[in-house]
Amino acid sequence: VAEGNKLMSEDKGKLPDWPVVESSFLGCSASFEVAECILFGAPFDSTSSFKPGSRFGPAVMRQDSQNLEIYSPYQERELAAHKVIDIGDLDLPAGNAAKSLEIIVTTCCRMLNAGKKPVMLGGEHLVTLGALKACRERWPDLAVIHLDAHADLRDDYLGERLSHATVMRRVWELVGDGGIWQLGIRSGTEQEFAFARAGHVRMHPFDVAAAGQVIAEIGSRPVYLTVDLDILDPSCFPGTGTPEAGGVNFNDLLQAVMKFGGLHIIAADLVELAPHYDLAGISTAAALKLLREILIML
Ligand SMILES: [Mn+2]
């Protein structure tokens, strides 16, 4: 965690009782000891092939979360009643994907060893590889639910094996055939779709209608849920680096994600919000609402 954040939280107890606004996401400030979920940012976007800017996702989400209610009318529960701590953003070296992933792996291992559920905010999709690697070490039977517009199954992108465009191929190398369920996919190369058809991953293109089937197939396996927010249609989520027309609407995504609440989810992430491409902030608002529901669900 950034040194600055650490110092701030240690010093907090010594400050007088000023009427300041919490800088953490929705005031998620359970102590580490009681927290069940640990929220943190992974502000890395160095492999973005089109429009960078997802490194600003976590900071803008935190800031705009002040406008979000802590009560969910969808699940009829309040976030404040849940044990979540927001520890801030990891200090990741821009331009060094391997080193950044190492830091994410180490951090997530520490969370898992303490019996906590990591909830990571990207950042580009490559950051998922770090968190997932940590989870796979602890849960050998790990299943992955991947919500995205893009298959991300390339073996390399312009010669790079560590890229937001190859992340699910690297994940497949970790979990193997039958370990990945993809929903909402509507973009990729012919080879990526052929890779899926060959049975390496279970791909349900275009929408999230197969959520029920996915749940039945996964059963009691531990699950990592990764949400690339560009699964949403660009009309309700323009703030992202590689927008793809023909996406899912917010309510359909929310309903599908809440169904996954019945599964044994051990970690989750939301990636690819690049807030500055959407000056009206509707993309950040969508990401925040989905995050609130996921945290309550976990
Ligand atoms: Mn994507």
PDB file of C-alpha atoms in Angstrom, residues 65-256:
ATOM      1  CA  SER A  65     -18.714   7.151  -4.089  1.00  0.00           C
ATOM      2  CA  GLN A  66     -19.651  10.036  -1.807  1.00  0.00           C
ATOM      3  CA  ASN A  67     -22.770  10.383  -3.985  1.00  0.00           C
ATOM      4  CA  LEU A  68     -23.838   6.732  -3.637  1.00  0.00           C
ATOM      5  CA  GLU A  69     -26.298   5.488  -0.999  1.00  0.00           C
ATOM      6  CA  ILE A  70     -24.936   2.804   1.305  1.00  0.00           C
ATOM      7  CA  TYR A  71     -28.363   1.074   1.231  1.00  0.00           C
ATOM      8  CA  SER A  72     -29.130  -1.379  -1.567  1.00  0.00           C
ATOM      9  CA  PRO A  73     -32.836  -1.566  -2.468  1.00  0.00           C
ATOM     10  CA  TYR A  74     -31.911  -4.530  -4.687  1.00  0.00           C
ATOM     11  CA  GLN A  75     -30.681  -6.740  -1.839  1.00  0.00           C
ATOM     12  CA  GLU A  76     -32.478  -4.815   0.939  1.00  0.00           C
ATOM     13  CA  ARG A  77     -29.252  -4.545   2.897  1.00  0.00           C
ATOM     14  CA  GLU A  78     -26.888  -1.790   3.902  1.00  0.00           C
ATOM     15  CA  LEU A  79     -23.194  -1.783   3.009  1.00  0.00           C
ATOM     16  CA  ALA A  80     -22.271  -0.200   6.349  1.00  0.00           C
ATOM     17  CA  ALA A  81     -23.514  -3.334   8.088  1.00  0.00           C
ATOM     18  CA  HIS A  82     -20.872  -5.358   6.262  1.00  0.00           C
ATOM     19  CA  LYS A  83     -17.263  -5.786   7.126  1.00  0.00           C
ATOM     20  CA  VAL A  84     -15.276  -4.057   4.413  1.00  0.00           C
ATOM     21  CA  ILE A  85     -12.024  -2.162   4.642  1.00  0.00           C
ATOM     22  CA  ASP A  86     -10.719   0.041   1.823  1.00  0.00           C
ATOM     23  CA  ILE A  87      -6.926   0.037   2.133  1.00  0.00           C
ATOM     24  CA  GLY A  88      -6.264   2.431  -0.769  1.00  0.00           C
ATOM     25  CA  ASP A  89      -4.238   1.878  -3.944  1.00  0.00           C
ATOM     26  CA  LEU A  90      -1.156  -0.276  -4.478  1.00  0.00           C
ATOM     27  CA  ASP A  91       1.966   1.638  -5.457  1.00  0.00           C
ATOM     28  CA  LEU A  92       2.651  -0.020  -8.838  1.00  0.00           C
ATOM     29  CA  PRO A  93       5.595   0.842 -11.124  1.00  0.00           C
ATOM     30  CA  ALA A  94       4.081   2.238 -14.343  1.00  0.00           C
ATOM     31  CA  GLY A  95       5.541   0.517 -17.414  1.00  0.00           C
ATOM     32  CA  ASN A  96       6.626  -2.656 -15.575  1.00  0.00           C
ATOM     33  CA  ALA A  97       3.880  -5.252 -15.941  1.00  0.00           C
ATOM     34  CA  ALA A  98       5.820  -8.167 -14.431  1.00  0.00           C
ATOM     35  CA  LYS A  99       6.820  -6.232 -11.317  1.00  0.00           C
ATOM     36  CA  SER A 100       3.304  -4.812 -10.900  1.00  0.00           C
ATOM     37  CA  LEU A 101       1.816  -8.317 -11.100  1.00  0.00           C
ATOM     38  CA  GLU A 102       4.330  -9.561  -8.508  1.00  0.00           C
ATOM     39  CA  ILE A 103       3.194  -6.853  -6.082  1.00  0.00           C
ATOM     40  CA  ILE A 104      -0.455  -7.776  -6.648  1.00  0.00           C
ATOM     41  CA  VAL A 105       0.266 -11.505  -6.104  1.00  0.00           C
ATOM     42  CA  THR A 106       2.132 -10.834  -2.841  1.00  0.00           C
ATOM     43  CA  THR A 107      -0.550  -8.480  -1.538  1.00  0.00           C
ATOM     44  CA  CYS A 108      -3.413 -10.844  -2.367  1.00  0.00           C
ATOM     45  CA  CYS A 109      -1.585 -13.813  -0.833  1.00  0.00           C
ATOM     46  CA  ARG A 110      -1.349 -11.871   2.420  1.00  0.00           C
ATOM     47  CA  MET A 111      -5.087 -11.123   2.309  1.00  0.00           C
ATOM     48  CA  LEU A 112      -6.001 -14.755   1.564  1.00  0.00           C
ATOM     49  CA  ASN A 113      -3.670 -16.064   4.283  1.00  0.00           C
ATOM     50  CA  ALA A 114      -5.483 -13.787   6.732  1.00  0.00           C
ATOM     51  CA  GLY A 115      -8.812 -15.343   5.632  1.00  0.00           C
ATOM     52  CA  LYS A 116     -10.009 -12.231   3.776  1.00  0.00           C
ATOM     53  CA  LYS A 117     -11.661 -11.795   0.369  1.00  0.00           C
ATOM     54  CA  PRO A 118      -9.711  -9.472  -1.945  1.00  0.00           C
ATOM     55  CA  VAL A 119     -11.846  -7.095  -4.048  1.00  0.00           C
ATOM     56  CA  MET A 120      -9.636  -5.302  -6.565  1.00  0.00           C
ATOM     57  CA  LEU A 121     -10.373  -2.183  -8.624  1.00  0.00           C
ATOM     58  CA  GLY A 122      -8.436  -1.825 -11.914  1.00  0.00           C
ATOM     59  CA  GLY A 123      -6.643  -0.632 -13.718  1.00  0.00           C
ATOM     60  CA  GLU A 124      -6.539  -2.525 -16.967  1.00  0.00           C
ATOM     61  CA  HIS A 125      -7.568  -6.164 -17.150  1.00  0.00           C
ATOM     62  CA  LEU A 126      -3.996  -7.517 -16.862  1.00  0.00           C
ATOM     63  CA  VAL A 127      -4.083  -6.829 -13.098  1.00  0.00           C
ATOM     64  CA  THR A 128      -6.547  -9.741 -12.789  1.00  0.00           C
ATOM     65  CA  LEU A 129      -3.691 -12.169 -13.488  1.00  0.00           C
ATOM     66  CA  GLY A 130      -1.925 -11.193 -10.246  1.00  0.00           C
ATOM     67  CA  ALA A 131      -4.944 -11.570  -7.976  1.00  0.00           C
ATOM     68  CA  LEU A 132      -6.017 -14.756  -9.694  1.00  0.00           C
ATOM     69  CA  LYS A 133      -2.573 -16.323  -9.369  1.00  0.00           C
ATOM     70  CA  ALA A 134      -2.689 -15.765  -5.612  1.00  0.00           C
ATOM     71  CA  CYS A 135      -6.172 -17.289  -5.407  1.00  0.00           C
ATOM     72  CA  ARG A 136      -5.197 -20.304  -7.537  1.00  0.00           C
ATOM     73  CA  GLU A 137      -2.300 -21.072  -5.178  1.00  0.00           C
ATOM     74  CA  ARG A 138      -4.703 -21.269  -2.255  1.00  0.00           C
ATOM     75  CA  TRP A 139      -7.666 -22.823  -4.116  1.00  0.00           C
ATOM     76  CA  PRO A 140      -6.427 -25.478  -6.622  1.00  0.00           C
ATOM     77  CA  ASP A 141     -10.012 -26.125  -7.804  1.00  0.00           C
ATOM     78  CA  LEU A 142     -10.601 -22.446  -8.634  1.00  0.00           C
ATOM     79  CA  ALA A 143     -13.313 -21.624 -11.224  1.00  0.00           C
ATOM     80  CA  VAL A 144     -13.289 -18.285 -13.048  1.00  0.00           C
ATOM     81  CA  ILE A 145     -16.303 -16.261 -14.184  1.00  0.00           C
ATOM     82  CA  HIS A 146     -15.185 -13.726 -16.771  1.00  0.00           C
ATOM     83  CA  LEU A 147     -17.616 -10.970 -17.825  1.00  0.00           C
ATOM     84  CA  ASP A 148     -16.267  -8.939 -20.741  1.00  0.00           C
ATOM     85  CA  ALA A 149     -16.834  -7.647 -24.276  1.00  0.00           C
ATOM     86  CA  HIS A 150     -13.466  -9.121 -25.269  1.00  0.00           C
ATOM     87  CA  ALA A 151     -12.267 -12.727 -25.218  1.00  0.00           C
ATOM     88  CA  ASP A 152      -8.724 -11.701 -24.095  1.00  0.00           C
ATOM     89  CA  LEU A 153      -7.513 -15.145 -25.243  1.00  0.00           C
ATOM     90  CA  ARG A 154      -4.637 -14.114 -27.538  1.00  0.00           C
ATOM     91  CA  ASP A 155      -1.404 -15.986 -26.857  1.00  0.00           C
ATOM     92  CA  ASP A 156       0.483 -12.730 -27.389  1.00  0.00           C
ATOM     93  CA  TYR A 157      -0.308  -9.194 -28.484  1.00  0.00           C
ATOM     94  CA  LEU A 158       2.374  -7.705 -30.775  1.00  0.00           C
ATOM     95  CA  GLY A 159       4.813 -10.150 -29.203  1.00  0.00           C
ATOM     96  CA  GLU A 160       3.855  -9.324 -25.597  1.00  0.00           C
ATOM     97  CA  ARG A 161       2.575 -12.184 -23.463  1.00  0.00           C
ATOM     98  CA  LEU A 162       1.619  -9.926 -20.565  1.00  0.00           C
ATOM     99  CA  SER A 163      -1.117  -7.673 -21.961  1.00  0.00           C
ATOM    100  CA  HIS A 164      -4.711  -6.743 -21.275  1.00  0.00           C
ATOM    101  CA  ALA A 165      -5.457  -8.572 -24.563  1.00  0.00           C
ATOM    102  CA  THR A 166      -3.861 -11.863 -23.398  1.00  0.00           C
ATOM    103  CA  VAL A 167      -4.920 -11.959 -19.752  1.00  0.00           C
ATOM    104  CA  MET A 168      -7.473 -14.766 -20.004  1.00  0.00           C
ATOM    105  CA  ARG A 169      -5.024 -16.936 -21.974  1.00  0.00           C
ATOM    106  CA  ARG A 170      -2.562 -16.563 -19.080  1.00  0.00           C
ATOM    107  CA  VAL A 171      -5.388 -17.354 -16.663  1.00  0.00           C
ATOM    108  CA  TRP A 172      -6.252 -20.457 -18.713  1.00  0.00           C
ATOM    109  CA  GLU A 173      -2.635 -21.599 -18.323  1.00  0.00           C
ATOM    110  CA  LEU A 174      -3.227 -21.461 -14.562  1.00  0.00           C
ATOM    111  CA  VAL A 175      -6.665 -23.090 -14.283  1.00  0.00           C
ATOM    112  CA  GLY A 176      -6.736 -25.289 -17.422  1.00  0.00           C
ATOM    113  CA  ASP A 177      -9.625 -26.563 -19.546  1.00  0.00           C
ATOM    114  CA  GLY A 178     -13.057 -26.324 -17.974  1.00  0.00           C
ATOM    115  CA  GLY A 179     -12.009 -23.661 -15.463  1.00  0.00           C
ATOM    116  CA  ILE A 180     -13.209 -20.495 -17.210  1.00  0.00           C
ATOM    117  CA  TRP A 181     -16.762 -19.370 -17.969  1.00  0.00           C
ATOM    118  CA  GLN A 182     -16.969 -16.310 -20.247  1.00  0.00           C
ATOM    119  CA  LEU A 183     -20.113 -14.214 -20.744  1.00  0.00           C
ATOM    120  CA  GLY A 184     -20.915 -11.189 -22.902  1.00  0.00           C
ATOM    121  CA  ILE A 185     -18.026 -11.725 -25.339  1.00  0.00           C
ATOM    122  CA  ARG A 186     -18.532  -9.946 -28.677  1.00  0.00           C
ATOM    123  CA  SER A 187     -15.003  -9.185 -29.872  1.00  0.00           C
ATOM    124  CA  GLY A 188     -11.871 -11.185 -30.612  1.00  0.00           C
ATOM    125  CA  THR A 189      -9.860 -12.816 -33.390  1.00  0.00           C
ATOM    126  CA  GLU A 190     -11.030 -15.878 -35.307  1.00  0.00           C
ATOM    127  CA  GLN A 191      -8.350 -17.848 -33.435  1.00  0.00           C
ATOM    128  CA  GLU A 192      -9.686 -16.771 -30.053  1.00  0.00           C
ATOM    129  CA  PHE A 193     -13.202 -17.943 -30.874  1.00  0.00           C
ATOM    130  CA  ALA A 194     -11.770 -21.204 -32.285  1.00  0.00           C
ATOM    131  CA  PHE A 195      -9.808 -21.667 -29.023  1.00  0.00           C
ATOM    132  CA  ALA A 196     -13.081 -21.364 -27.108  1.00  0.00           C
ATOM    133  CA  ARG A 197     -14.947 -23.699 -29.484  1.00  0.00           C
ATOM    134  CA  ALA A 198     -12.193 -26.300 -29.028  1.00  0.00           C
ATOM    135  CA  GLY A 199     -13.414 -26.587 -25.428  1.00  0.00           C
ATOM    136  CA  HIS A 200     -10.632 -24.767 -23.603  1.00  0.00           C
ATOM    137  CA  VAL A 201     -13.070 -22.218 -22.125  1.00  0.00           C
ATOM    138  CA  ARG A 202     -16.882 -22.143 -21.912  1.00  0.00           C
ATOM    139  CA  MET A 203     -17.837 -19.050 -23.870  1.00  0.00           C
ATOM    140  CA  HIS A 204     -21.366 -17.601 -23.888  1.00  0.00           C
ATOM    141  CA  PRO A 205     -21.193 -14.691 -26.367  1.00  0.00           C
ATOM    142  CA  PHE A 206     -23.138 -11.418 -26.567  1.00  0.00           C
ATOM    143  CA  ASP A 207     -25.179 -11.443 -23.325  1.00  0.00           C
ATOM    144  CA  VAL A 208     -25.421 -12.795 -19.768  1.00  0.00           C
ATOM    145  CA  ALA A 209     -28.475 -15.017 -20.300  1.00  0.00           C
ATOM    146  CA  ALA A 210     -26.461 -18.153 -19.460  1.00  0.00           C
ATOM    147  CA  ALA A 211     -25.813 -17.072 -15.847  1.00  0.00           C
ATOM    148  CA  GLY A 212     -28.116 -19.759 -14.433  1.00  0.00           C
ATOM    149  CA  GLN A 213     -26.433 -22.485 -16.469  1.00  0.00           C
ATOM    150  CA  VAL A 214     -22.999 -21.279 -15.355  1.00  0.00           C
ATOM    151  CA  ILE A 215     -24.036 -21.488 -11.708  1.00  0.00           C
ATOM    152  CA  ALA A 216     -25.286 -25.043 -12.145  1.00  0.00           C
ATOM    153  CA  GLU A 217     -22.047 -26.098 -13.862  1.00  0.00           C
ATOM    154  CA  ILE A 218     -19.754 -24.512 -11.257  1.00  0.00           C
ATOM    155  CA  GLY A 219     -21.604 -25.970  -8.280  1.00  0.00           C
ATOM    156  CA  SER A 220     -19.620 -25.712  -5.058  1.00  0.00           C
ATOM    157  CA  ARG A 221     -16.215 -24.850  -6.564  1.00  0.00           C
ATOM    158  CA  PRO A 222     -14.490 -21.716  -5.255  1.00  0.00           C
ATOM    159  CA  VAL A 223     -14.974 -18.846  -7.722  1.00  0.00           C
ATOM    160  CA  TYR A 224     -12.969 -15.812  -8.841  1.00  0.00           C
ATOM    161  CA  LEU A 225     -15.306 -13.232 -10.434  1.00  0.00           C
ATOM    162  CA  THR A 226     -13.681 -10.809 -12.875  1.00  0.00           C
ATOM    163  CA  VAL A 227     -15.811  -8.037 -14.353  1.00  0.00           C
ATOM    164  CA  ASP A 228     -14.393  -6.088 -17.269  1.00  0.00           C
ATOM    165  CA  LEU A 229     -16.867  -3.227 -17.207  1.00  0.00           C
ATOM    166  CA  ASP A 230     -16.723  -2.879 -20.996  1.00  0.00           C
ATOM    167  CA  ILE A 231     -19.173  -5.791 -21.058  1.00  0.00           C
ATOM    168  CA  LEU A 232     -21.698  -2.967 -20.615  1.00  0.00           C
ATOM    169  CA  ASP A 233     -22.994  -1.229 -23.725  1.00  0.00           C
ATOM    170  CA  PRO A 234     -20.985   1.937 -24.455  1.00  0.00           C
ATOM    171  CA  SER A 235     -24.252   3.920 -24.323  1.00  0.00           C
ATOM    172  CA  CYS A 236     -24.368   3.315 -20.549  1.00  0.00           C
ATOM    173  CA  PHE A 237     -20.600   2.867 -20.095  1.00  0.00           C
ATOM    174  CA  PRO A 238     -18.572   5.118 -22.435  1.00  0.00           C
ATOM    175  CA  GLY A 239     -15.723   5.568 -19.933  1.00  0.00           C
ATOM    176  CA  THR A 240     -13.455   2.742 -21.026  1.00  0.00           C
ATOM    177  CA  GLY A 241     -10.380   2.207 -23.188  1.00  0.00           C
ATOM    178  CA  THR A 242     -11.780  -0.168 -25.824  1.00  0.00           C
ATOM    179  CA  PRO A 243     -15.564   0.375 -26.134  1.00  0.00           C
ATOM    180  CA  GLU A 244     -17.524  -2.290 -28.070  1.00  0.00           C
ATOM    181  CA  ALA A 245     -21.017  -1.665 -29.451  1.00  0.00           C
ATOM    182  CA  GLY A 246     -23.777  -4.169 -28.773  1.00  0.00           C
ATOM    183  CA  GLY A 247     -23.239  -4.641 -25.059  1.00  0.00           C
ATOM    184  CA  VAL A 248     -25.252  -5.659 -22.027  1.00  0.00           C
ATOM    185  CA  ASN A 249     -27.497  -3.152 -20.227  1.00  0.00           C
ATOM    186  CA  PHE A 250     -26.859  -2.316 -16.582  1.00  0.00           C
ATOM    187  CA  ASN A 251     -29.897  -4.075 -15.116  1.00  0.00           C
ATOM    188  CA  ASP A 252     -29.159  -7.334 -16.950  1.00  0.00           C
ATOM    189  CA  LEU A 253     -25.550  -7.263 -15.714  1.00  0.00           C
ATOM    190  CA  LEU A 254     -26.617  -6.494 -12.141  1.00  0.00           C
ATOM    191  CA  GLN A 255     -29.210  -9.295 -12.120  1.00  0.00           C
ATOM    192  CA  ALA A 256     -26.657 -11.801 -13.456  1.00  0.00           C
TER     193      ALA A 256
END
